[in-house]
């Protein structure tokens, strides 16, 4: 099993450009999450999904959109990138029952110039 | 919303010493508290967790204690080794069925040889 994978690993954007980050998991997990990690700020939840076709806002959703058309994929979109969105983005997934480990992807380092 | 305070933000110890990281949480209904370790440039990985019906849990050199009355929990690492150097995150799981985790801001632990 590959676990949780993320594409791309690195990306540099100019202000105003758009892009989509892809998260894929092969563990048949129901729940998936997108976080951003900034120095000294820990992991902050952007959006999450509890199942195919459902999404919900997390702590810092502004400027991002998500879609979960297939159970194994969770996409994070930036429609008009801003320098404040420079960060490391982590995807995670978990099986839908109590006390299960949340598995993280390797991360995507995004720089917006 | 839920909030997790984590202290200290940085911790430096000599190899062989013990390290303690403390977290406090706000939601008295929270019942699951994981700890994640993140090495430089890597993804966060679960190292130990504790449920609210348990006061302490140990796994070799790592232990976690939970005080529900005071709403705080701690990570204890004994006989520290250089490979323990990393950023450690505590978290609490939100109630509501989404398995969302609220993370502390992290503690950078440095173990000096």
PDB file of C-alpha atoms in Angstrom:
ATOM      1  CA  UNK A   1       0.000   0.000   0.000  1.00  0.00           C
ATOM      2  CA  UNK A   2       1.203   3.475  -0.843  1.00  0.00           C
ATOM      3  CA  UNK A   3      -0.782   4.977   2.062  1.00  0.00           C
ATOM      4  CA  UNK A   4      -1.454   8.690   1.550  1.00  0.00           C
ATOM      5  CA  UNK A   5       0.223  10.365  -1.414  1.00  0.00           C
ATOM      6  CA  UNK A   6       0.267  14.008  -2.499  1.00  0.00           C
ATOM      7  CA  UNK A   7       0.941  15.639  -5.856  1.00  0.00           C
ATOM      8  CA  UNK A   8       2.959  17.761  -6.478  1.00  0.00           C
ATOM      9  CA  UNK A   9       5.746  17.794  -3.865  1.00  0.00           C
ATOM     10  CA  UNK A  10       6.815  21.353  -4.627  1.00  0.00           C
ATOM     11  CA  UNK A  11       5.304  24.253  -6.536  1.00  0.00           C
ATOM     12  CA  UNK A  12       6.028  27.915  -7.091  1.00  0.00           C
ATOM     13  CA  UNK A  13       3.164  30.161  -8.177  1.00  0.00           C
ATOM     14  CA  UNK A  14       2.814  33.806  -9.008  1.00  0.00           C
ATOM     15  CA  UNK A  15       0.176  35.865  -7.257  1.00  0.00           C
ATOM     16  CA  UNK A  16      -3.181  35.350  -8.932  1.00  0.00           C
ATOM     17  CA  UNK A  17      -2.392  31.968 -10.478  1.00  0.00           C
ATOM     18  CA  UNK A  18      -4.506  28.940  -9.710  1.00  0.00           C
ATOM     19  CA  UNK A  19      -3.599  25.368  -8.942  1.00  0.00           C
ATOM     20  CA  UNK A  20      -4.951  22.102  -7.576  1.00  0.00           C
ATOM     21  CA  UNK A  21      -3.266  19.851  -5.044  1.00  0.00           C
ATOM     22  CA  UNK A  22      -4.168  16.188  -5.240  1.00  0.00           C
ATOM     23  CA  UNK A  23      -4.346  13.815  -2.285  1.00  0.00           C
ATOM     24  CA  UNK A  24      -4.888  10.106  -2.805  1.00  0.00           C
ATOM     25  CA  UNK A  25      -5.215   7.253  -0.313  1.00  0.00           C
ATOM     26  CA  UNK A  26      -5.469   3.537  -0.928  1.00  0.00           C
ATOM     27  CA  UNK A  27      -6.588   2.499   2.566  1.00  0.00           C
ATOM     28  CA  UNK A  28     -10.326   2.856   1.902  1.00  0.00           C
ATOM     29  CA  UNK A  29     -10.556   5.589   4.542  1.00  0.00           C
ATOM     30  CA  UNK A  30     -13.799   7.469   4.798  1.00  0.00           C
ATOM     31  CA  UNK A  31     -12.515  10.739   6.254  1.00  0.00           C
ATOM     32  CA  UNK A  32      -9.934  13.023   4.652  1.00  0.00           C
ATOM     33  CA  UNK A  33      -8.450  16.361   5.680  1.00  0.00           C
ATOM     34  CA  UNK A  34      -6.349  19.203   4.329  1.00  0.00           C
ATOM     35  CA  UNK A  35      -4.033  21.106   6.690  1.00  0.00           C
ATOM     36  CA  UNK A  36      -1.579  23.901   6.269  1.00  0.00           C
ATOM     37  CA  UNK A  37       1.560  24.152   8.364  1.00  0.00           C
ATOM     38  CA  UNK A  38       3.282  27.439   9.008  1.00  0.00           C
ATOM     39  CA  UNK A  39       6.247  28.065  11.351  1.00  0.00           C
ATOM     40  CA  UNK A  40       5.092  28.381  14.942  1.00  0.00           C
ATOM     41  CA  UNK A  41       1.441  27.799  14.013  1.00  0.00           C
ATOM     42  CA  UNK A  42       1.164  24.041  14.123  1.00  0.00           C
ATOM     43  CA  UNK A  43      -1.255  22.259  11.811  1.00  0.00           C
ATOM     44  CA  UNK A  44      -4.397  24.154  10.934  1.00  0.00           C
ATOM     45  CA  UNK A  45      -7.363  22.490   9.294  1.00  0.00           C
ATOM     46  CA  UNK A  46      -8.459  24.011   5.971  1.00  0.00           C
ATOM     47  CA  UNK A  47     -11.273  21.720   4.815  1.00  0.00           C
ATOM     48  CA  UNK A  48     -12.309  18.160   5.446  1.00  0.00           C
ATOM     49  CA  UNK A  49     -14.568  15.454   4.078  1.00  0.00           C
ATOM     50  CA  UNK A  50     -16.438  12.672   5.851  1.00  0.00           C
ATOM     51  CA  UNK A  51     -17.333  10.849   2.665  1.00  0.00           C
ATOM     52  CA  UNK A  52     -17.525  10.876  -1.098  1.00  0.00           C
ATOM     53  CA  UNK A  53     -19.386  13.929  -2.301  1.00  0.00           C
ATOM     54  CA  UNK A  54     -19.266  15.755   1.055  1.00  0.00           C
ATOM     55  CA  UNK A  55     -16.967  18.546   2.209  1.00  0.00           C
ATOM     56  CA  UNK A  56     -16.912  20.973   5.128  1.00  0.00           C
ATOM     57  CA  UNK A  57     -14.931  24.011   6.259  1.00  0.00           C
ATOM     58  CA  UNK A  58     -12.219  23.813   8.824  1.00  0.00           C
ATOM     59  CA  UNK A  59     -10.445  26.510  10.805  1.00  0.00           C
ATOM     60  CA  UNK A  60      -8.873  28.429   7.881  1.00  0.00           C
ATOM     61  CA  UNK A  61     -10.972  27.816   4.723  1.00  0.00           C
ATOM     62  CA  UNK A  62     -10.818  31.246   3.052  1.00  0.00           C
ATOM     63  CA  UNK A  63      -9.139  31.240  -0.365  1.00  0.00           C
ATOM     64  CA  UNK A  64      -9.428  27.470  -0.799  1.00  0.00           C
ATOM     65  CA  UNK A  65     -11.950  25.087  -2.308  1.00  0.00           C
ATOM     66  CA  UNK A  66     -12.109  21.316  -2.166  1.00  0.00           C
ATOM     67  CA  UNK A  67     -13.806  18.414  -3.886  1.00  0.00           C
ATOM     68  CA  UNK A  68     -14.208  14.737  -3.080  1.00  0.00           C
ATOM     69  CA  UNK A  69     -15.659  13.135  -6.197  1.00  0.00           C
ATOM     70  CA  UNK A  70     -14.089   9.759  -5.450  1.00  0.00           C
ATOM     71  CA  UNK A  71     -13.595   8.179  -2.045  1.00  0.00           C
ATOM     72  CA  UNK A  72      -9.856   7.794  -2.541  1.00  0.00           C
ATOM     73  CA  UNK A  73      -9.141  11.363  -3.733  1.00  0.00           C
ATOM     74  CA  UNK A  74      -9.409  14.749  -2.056  1.00  0.00           C
ATOM     75  CA  UNK A  75      -8.520  17.830  -4.106  1.00  0.00           C
ATOM     76  CA  UNK A  76      -7.539  21.228  -2.728  1.00  0.00           C
ATOM     77  CA  UNK A  77      -7.854  24.192  -5.056  1.00  0.00           C
ATOM     78  CA  UNK A  78      -6.458  27.696  -4.930  1.00  0.00           C
ATOM     79  CA  UNK A  79      -8.374  29.864  -7.379  1.00  0.00           C
ATOM     80  CA  UNK A  80      -6.229  32.999  -7.061  1.00  0.00           C
ATOM     81  CA  UNK A  81      -3.069  32.381  -5.088  1.00  0.00           C
ATOM     82  CA  UNK A  82      -1.800  34.981  -2.613  1.00  0.00           C
ATOM     83  CA  UNK A  83       1.593  35.231  -0.858  1.00  0.00           C
ATOM     84  CA  UNK A  84      -0.214  34.485   2.444  1.00  0.00           C
ATOM     85  CA  UNK A  85      -0.895  31.003   1.077  1.00  0.00           C
ATOM     86  CA  UNK A  86       2.810  30.175   1.014  1.00  0.00           C
ATOM     87  CA  UNK A  87       2.939  27.138   3.275  1.00  0.00           C
ATOM     88  CA  UNK A  88       3.400  23.411   3.525  1.00  0.00           C
ATOM     89  CA  UNK A  89       0.164  21.567   2.865  1.00  0.00           C
ATOM     90  CA  UNK A  90      -0.558  18.168   4.364  1.00  0.00           C
ATOM     91  CA  UNK A  91      -3.346  15.812   3.520  1.00  0.00           C
ATOM     92  CA  UNK A  92      -4.479  13.173   6.016  1.00  0.00           C
ATOM     93  CA  UNK A  93      -7.010  10.366   6.165  1.00  0.00           C
ATOM     94  CA  UNK A  94      -8.602   8.178   8.802  1.00  0.00           C
ATOM     95  CA  UNK A  95     -10.889   5.215   8.998  1.00  0.00           C
ATOM     96  CA  UNK A  96     -14.313   6.215  10.300  1.00  0.00           C
ATOM     97  CA  UNK A  97     -14.403   4.728  13.787  1.00  0.00           C
ATOM     98  CA  UNK A  98     -13.143   5.789  17.162  1.00  0.00           C
ATOM     99  CA  UNK A  99      -9.515   6.001  18.139  1.00  0.00           C
ATOM    100  CA  UNK A 100      -7.958   5.377  14.753  1.00  0.00           C
ATOM    101  CA  UNK A 101      -4.682   6.925  13.651  1.00  0.00           C
ATOM    102  CA  UNK A 102      -4.828   9.846  11.270  1.00  0.00           C
ATOM    103  CA  UNK A 103      -2.317   9.088   8.474  1.00  0.00           C
ATOM    104  CA  UNK A 104      -0.561  12.007   6.813  1.00  0.00           C
ATOM    105  CA  UNK A 105       0.755  12.428   3.294  1.00  0.00           C
ATOM    106  CA  UNK A 106       4.331  13.617   2.630  1.00  0.00           C
ATOM    107  CA  UNK A 107       3.313  17.241   2.139  1.00  0.00           C
ATOM    108  CA  UNK A 108       3.384  19.831  -0.649  1.00  0.00           C
ATOM    109  CA  UNK A 109       5.601  22.878  -0.278  1.00  0.00           C
ATOM    110  CA  UNK A 110       3.931  25.819  -2.015  1.00  0.00           C
ATOM    111  CA  UNK A 111       5.518  29.202  -2.552  1.00  0.00           C
ATOM    112  CA  UNK A 112       3.490  32.116  -3.877  1.00  0.00           C
ATOM    113  CA  UNK A 113       5.551  35.012  -5.174  1.00  0.00           C
TER     114      UNK A 113
ATOM    115  CA  UNK B   1     -14.097  26.223  19.141  1.00  0.00           C
ATOM    116  CA  UNK B   2     -11.684  23.877  20.816  1.00  0.00           C
ATOM    117  CA  UNK B   3      -8.231  25.135  21.684  1.00  0.00           C
ATOM    118  CA  UNK B   4      -5.057  23.292  22.637  1.00  0.00           C
ATOM    119  CA  UNK B   5      -2.211  25.103  24.385  1.00  0.00           C
ATOM    120  CA  UNK B   6       1.203  23.440  24.194  1.00  0.00           C
ATOM    121  CA  UNK B   7       4.326  24.269  26.237  1.00  0.00           C
ATOM    122  CA  UNK B   8       7.178  24.773  25.895  1.00  0.00           C
ATOM    123  CA  UNK B   9       7.628  25.828  22.277  1.00  0.00           C
ATOM    124  CA  UNK B  10      11.292  24.773  22.361  1.00  0.00           C
ATOM    125  CA  UNK B  11      13.090  22.341  24.630  1.00  0.00           C
ATOM    126  CA  UNK B  12      16.761  21.440  24.709  1.00  0.00           C
ATOM    127  CA  UNK B  13      18.056  18.523  26.775  1.00  0.00           C
ATOM    128  CA  UNK B  14      21.215  16.500  27.106  1.00  0.00           C
ATOM    129  CA  UNK B  15      21.250  12.950  25.807  1.00  0.00           C
ATOM    130  CA  UNK B  16      20.009  10.617  28.515  1.00  0.00           C
ATOM    131  CA  UNK B  17      17.908  13.247  30.270  1.00  0.00           C
ATOM    132  CA  UNK B  18      14.111  13.229  30.363  1.00  0.00           C
ATOM    133  CA  UNK B  19      11.871  15.580  28.405  1.00  0.00           C
ATOM    134  CA  UNK B  20       8.328  16.631  29.291  1.00  0.00           C
ATOM    135  CA  UNK B  21       5.879  18.465  27.045  1.00  0.00           C
ATOM    136  CA  UNK B  22       2.552  19.692  28.413  1.00  0.00           C
ATOM    137  CA  UNK B  23      -0.766  20.473  26.748  1.00  0.00           C
ATOM    138  CA  UNK B  24      -4.036  21.856  28.017  1.00  0.00           C
ATOM    139  CA  UNK B  25      -7.368  21.599  26.248  1.00  0.00           C
ATOM    140  CA  UNK B  26     -10.666  23.426  26.493  1.00  0.00           C
ATOM    141  CA  UNK B  27     -13.407  20.901  25.692  1.00  0.00           C
ATOM    142  CA  UNK B  28     -14.230  18.775  28.725  1.00  0.00           C
ATOM    143  CA  UNK B  29     -16.055  16.322  26.423  1.00  0.00           C
ATOM    144  CA  UNK B  30     -12.884  15.455  24.481  1.00  0.00           C
ATOM    145  CA  UNK B  31     -11.995  11.790  24.877  1.00  0.00           C
ATOM    146  CA  UNK B  32      -8.967  11.107  22.683  1.00  0.00           C
ATOM    147  CA  UNK B  33      -5.530  12.716  22.771  1.00  0.00           C
ATOM    148  CA  UNK B  34      -2.819  11.691  20.285  1.00  0.00           C
ATOM    149  CA  UNK B  35       0.796  12.817  20.075  1.00  0.00           C
ATOM    150  CA  UNK B  36       2.576  13.203  16.737  1.00  0.00           C
ATOM    151  CA  UNK B  37       6.279  13.437  15.991  1.00  0.00           C
ATOM    152  CA  UNK B  38       7.514  15.332  12.954  1.00  0.00           C
ATOM    153  CA  UNK B  39      11.123  15.061  11.877  1.00  0.00           C
ATOM    154  CA  UNK B  40      12.597  17.810   9.742  1.00  0.00           C
ATOM    155  CA  UNK B  41      11.104  17.758   6.257  1.00  0.00           C
ATOM    156  CA  UNK B  42       8.914  14.749   7.010  1.00  0.00           C
ATOM    157  CA  UNK B  43       5.248  14.135   7.671  1.00  0.00           C
ATOM    158  CA  UNK B  44       3.761  13.991  11.211  1.00  0.00           C
ATOM    159  CA  UNK B  45       3.524  10.454  12.567  1.00  0.00           C
ATOM    160  CA  UNK B  46       1.587   9.154  15.545  1.00  0.00           C
ATOM    161  CA  UNK B  47       3.825   8.036  18.403  1.00  0.00           C
ATOM    162  CA  UNK B  48       1.364   7.474  21.242  1.00  0.00           C
ATOM    163  CA  UNK B  49      -2.212   8.266  22.168  1.00  0.00           C
ATOM    164  CA  UNK B  50      -4.455   8.105  25.199  1.00  0.00           C
ATOM    165  CA  UNK B  51      -8.178   7.782  25.730  1.00  0.00           C
ATOM    166  CA  UNK B  52     -10.079   9.649  28.398  1.00  0.00           C
ATOM    167  CA  UNK B  53     -10.807   6.530  30.452  1.00  0.00           C
ATOM    168  CA  UNK B  54      -7.080   5.965  31.053  1.00  0.00           C
ATOM    169  CA  UNK B  55      -4.783   8.052  33.225  1.00  0.00           C
ATOM    170  CA  UNK B  56      -1.438   6.899  31.839  1.00  0.00           C
ATOM    171  CA  UNK B  57      -0.051   4.924  28.937  1.00  0.00           C
ATOM    172  CA  UNK B  58       3.514   3.802  28.309  1.00  0.00           C
ATOM    173  CA  UNK B  59       5.378   2.533  25.270  1.00  0.00           C
ATOM    174  CA  UNK B  60       9.039   1.838  25.972  1.00  0.00           C
ATOM    175  CA  UNK B  61      10.683   5.248  26.602  1.00  0.00           C
ATOM    176  CA  UNK B  62       7.536   7.231  25.884  1.00  0.00           C
ATOM    177  CA  UNK B  63       4.605   7.802  28.217  1.00  0.00           C
ATOM    178  CA  UNK B  64       1.558  10.015  28.216  1.00  0.00           C
ATOM    179  CA  UNK B  65      -0.434  11.084  31.254  1.00  0.00           C
ATOM    180  CA  UNK B  66      -3.913  12.595  31.306  1.00  0.00           C
ATOM    181  CA  UNK B  67      -5.594  14.668  34.007  1.00  0.00           C
ATOM    182  CA  UNK B  68      -9.217  15.102  32.969  1.00  0.00           C
ATOM    183  CA  UNK B  69     -10.109  17.243  35.958  1.00  0.00           C
ATOM    184  CA  UNK B  70      -7.445  19.783  35.118  1.00  0.00           C
ATOM    185  CA  UNK B  71      -7.869  19.233  31.364  1.00  0.00           C
ATOM    186  CA  UNK B  72      -4.220  18.688  30.651  1.00  0.00           C
ATOM    187  CA  UNK B  73      -2.053  15.892  29.302  1.00  0.00           C
ATOM    188  CA  UNK B  74       1.688  15.445  29.029  1.00  0.00           C
ATOM    189  CA  UNK B  75       4.254  13.556  26.974  1.00  0.00           C
ATOM    190  CA  UNK B  76       7.218  12.125  28.831  1.00  0.00           C
ATOM    191  CA  UNK B  77      10.319  10.879  27.037  1.00  0.00           C
ATOM    192  CA  UNK B  78      12.945   9.163  29.179  1.00  0.00           C
ATOM    193  CA  UNK B  79      16.583   8.408  28.338  1.00  0.00           C
ATOM    194  CA  UNK B  80      16.437  10.789  25.396  1.00  0.00           C
ATOM    195  CA  UNK B  81      18.530  10.049  22.315  1.00  0.00           C
ATOM    196  CA  UNK B  82      19.609  12.330  19.443  1.00  0.00           C
ATOM    197  CA  UNK B  83      17.051  10.640  17.184  1.00  0.00           C
ATOM    198  CA  UNK B  84      14.305  11.953  19.473  1.00  0.00           C
ATOM    199  CA  UNK B  85      15.096  15.433  18.130  1.00  0.00           C
ATOM    200  CA  UNK B  86      11.971  16.560  16.257  1.00  0.00           C
ATOM    201  CA  UNK B  87       8.860  18.694  16.580  1.00  0.00           C
ATOM    202  CA  UNK B  88       6.155  17.130  18.735  1.00  0.00           C
ATOM    203  CA  UNK B  89       2.473  17.992  18.430  1.00  0.00           C
ATOM    204  CA  UNK B  90      -0.281  17.208  20.871  1.00  0.00           C
ATOM    205  CA  UNK B  91      -3.896  17.108  19.743  1.00  0.00           C
ATOM    206  CA  UNK B  92      -7.418  16.603  20.988  1.00  0.00           C
ATOM    207  CA  UNK B  93     -10.197  15.069  18.978  1.00  0.00           C
ATOM    208  CA  UNK B  94     -13.278  17.202  18.519  1.00  0.00           C
ATOM    209  CA  UNK B  95     -16.636  15.714  19.309  1.00  0.00           C
ATOM    210  CA  UNK B  96     -19.200  15.559  16.522  1.00  0.00           C
ATOM    211  CA  UNK B  97     -18.349  12.540  14.429  1.00  0.00           C
ATOM    212  CA  UNK B  98     -15.852  14.030  11.985  1.00  0.00           C
ATOM    213  CA  UNK B  99     -12.777  12.732  13.852  1.00  0.00           C
ATOM    214  CA  UNK B 100     -11.255  16.201  13.489  1.00  0.00           C
ATOM    215  CA  UNK B 101      -8.107  16.849  15.468  1.00  0.00           C
ATOM    216  CA  UNK B 102      -7.185  20.209  16.992  1.00  0.00           C
ATOM    217  CA  UNK B 103      -3.411  20.488  17.249  1.00  0.00           C
ATOM    218  CA  UNK B 104      -1.168  22.387  19.593  1.00  0.00           C
ATOM    219  CA  UNK B 105       1.438  24.642  18.009  1.00  0.00           C
ATOM    220  CA  UNK B 106       4.256  22.180  18.547  1.00  0.00           C
ATOM    221  CA  UNK B 107       7.394  21.763  20.636  1.00  0.00           C
ATOM    222  CA  UNK B 108      10.797  21.630  19.001  1.00  0.00           C
ATOM    223  CA  UNK B 109      12.859  19.152  21.009  1.00  0.00           C
ATOM    224  CA  UNK B 110      16.626  19.117  20.596  1.00  0.00           C
ATOM    225  CA  UNK B 111      18.636  16.346  22.206  1.00  0.00           C
ATOM    226  CA  UNK B 112      22.285  17.286  22.469  1.00  0.00           C
ATOM    227  CA  UNK B 113      24.835  14.437  22.324  1.00  0.00           C
TER     228      UNK B 113
END
